[in-house]
Coordinates of C-alpha atoms in Angstrom, one line a residue:
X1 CA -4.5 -19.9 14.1
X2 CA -4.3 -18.6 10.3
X3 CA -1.3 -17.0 9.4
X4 CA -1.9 -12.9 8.9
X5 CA -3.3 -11.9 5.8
X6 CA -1.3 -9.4 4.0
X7 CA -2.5 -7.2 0.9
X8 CA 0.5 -5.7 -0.8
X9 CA -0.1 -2.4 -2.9
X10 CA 2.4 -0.8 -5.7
X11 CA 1.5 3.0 -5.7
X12 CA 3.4 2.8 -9.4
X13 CA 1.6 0.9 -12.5
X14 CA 4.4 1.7 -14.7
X15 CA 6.6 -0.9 -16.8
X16 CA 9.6 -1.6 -14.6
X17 CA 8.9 0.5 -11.8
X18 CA 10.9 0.6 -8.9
X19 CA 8.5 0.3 -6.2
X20 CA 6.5 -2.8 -8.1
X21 CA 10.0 -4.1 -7.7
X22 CA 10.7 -3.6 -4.4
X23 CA 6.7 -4.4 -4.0
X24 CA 7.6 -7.6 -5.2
X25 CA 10.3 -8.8 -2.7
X26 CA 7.9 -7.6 0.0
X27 CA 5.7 -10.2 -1.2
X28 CA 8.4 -13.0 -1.8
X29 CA 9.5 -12.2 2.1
X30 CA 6.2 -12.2 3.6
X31 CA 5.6 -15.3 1.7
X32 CA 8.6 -16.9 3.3
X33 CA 7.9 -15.6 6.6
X34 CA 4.7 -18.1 6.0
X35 CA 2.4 -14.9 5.4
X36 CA -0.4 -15.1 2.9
X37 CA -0.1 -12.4 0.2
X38 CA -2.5 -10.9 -2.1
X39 CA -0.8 -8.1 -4.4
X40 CA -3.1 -5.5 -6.0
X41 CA -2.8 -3.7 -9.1
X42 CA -4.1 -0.7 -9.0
X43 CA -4.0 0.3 -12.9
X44 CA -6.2 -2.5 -13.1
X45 CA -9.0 -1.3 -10.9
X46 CA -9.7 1.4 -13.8
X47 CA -11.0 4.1 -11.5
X48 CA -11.4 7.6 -12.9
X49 CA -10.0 11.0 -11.3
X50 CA -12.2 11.2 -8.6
X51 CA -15.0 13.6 -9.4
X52 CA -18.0 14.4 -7.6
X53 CA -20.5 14.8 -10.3
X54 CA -19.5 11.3 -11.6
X55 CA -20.1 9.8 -8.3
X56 CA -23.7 11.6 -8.3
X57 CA -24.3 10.7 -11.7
X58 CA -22.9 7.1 -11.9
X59 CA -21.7 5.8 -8.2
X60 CA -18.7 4.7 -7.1
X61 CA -16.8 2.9 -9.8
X62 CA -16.5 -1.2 -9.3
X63 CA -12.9 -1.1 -9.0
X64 CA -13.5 1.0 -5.8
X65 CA -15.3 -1.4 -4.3
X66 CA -13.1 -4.1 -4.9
X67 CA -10.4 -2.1 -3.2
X68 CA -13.0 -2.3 -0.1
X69 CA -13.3 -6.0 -0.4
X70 CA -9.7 -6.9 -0.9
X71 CA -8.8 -4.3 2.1
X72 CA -11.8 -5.7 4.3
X73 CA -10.2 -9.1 4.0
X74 CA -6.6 -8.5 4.9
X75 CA -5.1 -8.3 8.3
X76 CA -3.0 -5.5 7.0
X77 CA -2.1 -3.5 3.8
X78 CA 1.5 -2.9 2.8
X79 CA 1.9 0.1 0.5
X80 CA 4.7 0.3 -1.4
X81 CA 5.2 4.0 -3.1
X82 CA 7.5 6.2 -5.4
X83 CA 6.6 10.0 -4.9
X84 CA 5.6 13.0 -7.1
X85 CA 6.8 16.5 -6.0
X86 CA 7.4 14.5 -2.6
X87 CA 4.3 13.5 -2.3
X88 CA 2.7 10.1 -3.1
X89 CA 1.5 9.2 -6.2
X90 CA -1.9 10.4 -7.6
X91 CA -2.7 6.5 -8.4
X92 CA -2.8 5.6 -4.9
X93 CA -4.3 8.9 -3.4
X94 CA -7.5 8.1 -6.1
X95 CA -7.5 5.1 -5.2
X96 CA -8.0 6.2 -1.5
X97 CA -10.2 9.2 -2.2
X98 CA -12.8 6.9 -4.1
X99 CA -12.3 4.0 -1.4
X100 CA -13.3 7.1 1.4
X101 CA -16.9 7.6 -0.5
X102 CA -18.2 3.9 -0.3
X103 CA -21.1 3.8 1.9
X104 CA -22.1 0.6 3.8
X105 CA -24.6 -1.8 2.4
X106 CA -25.5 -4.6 1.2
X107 CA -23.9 -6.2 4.7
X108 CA -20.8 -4.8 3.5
X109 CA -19.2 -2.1 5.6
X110 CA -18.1 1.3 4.1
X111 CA -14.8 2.8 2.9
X112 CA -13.9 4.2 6.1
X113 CA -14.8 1.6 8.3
X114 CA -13.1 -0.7 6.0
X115 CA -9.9 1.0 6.5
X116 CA -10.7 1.8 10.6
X117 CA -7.9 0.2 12.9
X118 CA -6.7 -1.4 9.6
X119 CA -2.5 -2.3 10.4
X120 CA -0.8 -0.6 7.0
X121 CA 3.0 -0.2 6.2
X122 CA 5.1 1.6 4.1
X123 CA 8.1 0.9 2.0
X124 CA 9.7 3.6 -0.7
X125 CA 12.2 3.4 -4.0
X126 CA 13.2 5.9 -5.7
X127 CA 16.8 6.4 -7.8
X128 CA 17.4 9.3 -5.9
X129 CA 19.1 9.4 -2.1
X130 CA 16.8 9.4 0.2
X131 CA 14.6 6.7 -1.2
X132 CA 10.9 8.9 -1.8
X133 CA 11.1 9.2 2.2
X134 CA 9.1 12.6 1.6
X135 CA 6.3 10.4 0.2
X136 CA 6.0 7.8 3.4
X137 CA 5.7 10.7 5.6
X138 CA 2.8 12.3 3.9
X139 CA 0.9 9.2 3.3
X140 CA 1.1 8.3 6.8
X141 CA -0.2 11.2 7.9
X142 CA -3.0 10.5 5.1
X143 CA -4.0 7.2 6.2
X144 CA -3.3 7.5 9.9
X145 CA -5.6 11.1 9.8
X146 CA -8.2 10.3 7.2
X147 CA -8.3 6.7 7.1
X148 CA -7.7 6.0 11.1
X149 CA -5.1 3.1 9.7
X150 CA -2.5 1.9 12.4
X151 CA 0.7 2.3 10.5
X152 CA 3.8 0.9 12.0
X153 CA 6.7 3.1 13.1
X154 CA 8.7 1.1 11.1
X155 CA 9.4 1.8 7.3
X156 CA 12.4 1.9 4.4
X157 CA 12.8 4.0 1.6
X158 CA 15.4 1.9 -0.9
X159 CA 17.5 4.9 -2.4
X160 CA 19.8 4.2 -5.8
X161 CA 16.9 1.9 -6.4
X162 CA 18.0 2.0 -10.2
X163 CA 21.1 0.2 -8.9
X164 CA 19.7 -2.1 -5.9
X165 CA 18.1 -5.0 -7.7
X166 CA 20.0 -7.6 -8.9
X167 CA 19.1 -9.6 -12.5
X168 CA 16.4 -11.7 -10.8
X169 CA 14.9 -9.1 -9.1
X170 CA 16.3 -9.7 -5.6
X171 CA 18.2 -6.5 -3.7
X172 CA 21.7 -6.5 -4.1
X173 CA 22.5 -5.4 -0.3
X174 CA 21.7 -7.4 2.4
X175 CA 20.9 -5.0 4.8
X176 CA 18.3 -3.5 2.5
X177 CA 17.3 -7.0 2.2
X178 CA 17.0 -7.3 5.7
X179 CA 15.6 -3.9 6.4
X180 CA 12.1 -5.1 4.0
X181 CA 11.9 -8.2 6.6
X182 CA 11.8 -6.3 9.6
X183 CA 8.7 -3.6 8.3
X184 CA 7.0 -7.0 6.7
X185 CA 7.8 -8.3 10.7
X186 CA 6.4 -5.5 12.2
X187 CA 3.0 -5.7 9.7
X188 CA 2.6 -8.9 10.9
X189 CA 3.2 -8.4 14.2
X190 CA 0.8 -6.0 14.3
X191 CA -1.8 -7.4 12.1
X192 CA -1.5 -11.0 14.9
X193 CA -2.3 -8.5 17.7
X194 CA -5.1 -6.6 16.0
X195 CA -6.8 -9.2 13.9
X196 CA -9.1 -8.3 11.6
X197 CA -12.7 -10.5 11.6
X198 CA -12.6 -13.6 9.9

């Protein structure tokens, strides 16, 4: 059997972010847990504010669709995410929002059904105390209400993230370290018991 297929998600684009940090040893771990990774940037996906008058005129943007594909093809999504006003960022609620207006076609399915029964977990960074906690528990109501993902109970929020990460980018504290391997665990574990179609 394949390892699980695990699509990692920074909800910041920004130069030095935190969260693409700590997005980053979620990938290195998951990798040495003999995972297979695929990191998304969602800058790169270029998708405007969502708008509904766009959609009508133009569709849904490219980079929408290629959310869908690389979701679609995962076994589970880890999304790792600073928060605004304690909620997540607007990159990754756009993101979402224009993922939730793909129909299905073309023998491809839609947005929602994409994400349907989908494992998902969340990790956090932020400089401040509590580690953008306020931002994982909004965004799993979000994706466990709207989006009818299966995210796992477990979850960290790295607080002093300014201060966790050492030179090369690995955490500092080895119980942070090992608190990122058990939420990467539990995706996995449940991404092996609900397996997505291959």
């Amino acid at each position: 059997m394949d390892s699980p297929r695990i699509l990692i998600i920074p909800g910041s684009a920004r130069d030095g972010s935190l969260n693409r940090q700590l997005a980053a040893v979620a990938a290195a771990t998951a990798r040495a847990a003999g995972l297979q990774v695929t990191e998304m940037d969602l800058r790169a996906l270029a998708l405007p504010v969502y708008d509904g008058d766009l959609e009508a005129a133009s569709g849904v943007p490219v980079g929408a669709l290629e959310l869908r594909r690389a979701i679609a093809a995962s076994d589970g999504v880890l999304i790792v995410t600073p928060e605004y006003n304690g909620f997540p960022t607007p990159l990754v609620i756009n993101a979402f929002s224009w993922l939730s207006r793909i129909p299905p076609g073309d023998g491809h399915a839609g947005g929602l059904a994409a994400t349907a029964n989908k494992p998902a977990a969340l990790l956090s960074a932020s400089p401040g105390p509590l580690g953008a906690l306020r931002s994982m528990n909004f965004l799993r109501q979000y994706l466990q209400m709207a989006f009818a993902m299966l995210v796992a109970p477990q979850q960290f929020a790295l607080g002093r993230a300014n201060e966790a990460f050492d030179a090369d980018g690995a955490l500092k504290d080895a119980r942070a370290a090992q608190s990122v391997q058990k939420v990467v665990a539990a995706l996995a574990a449940l991404a092996t018991a609900l397996p997505s179609p291959r």
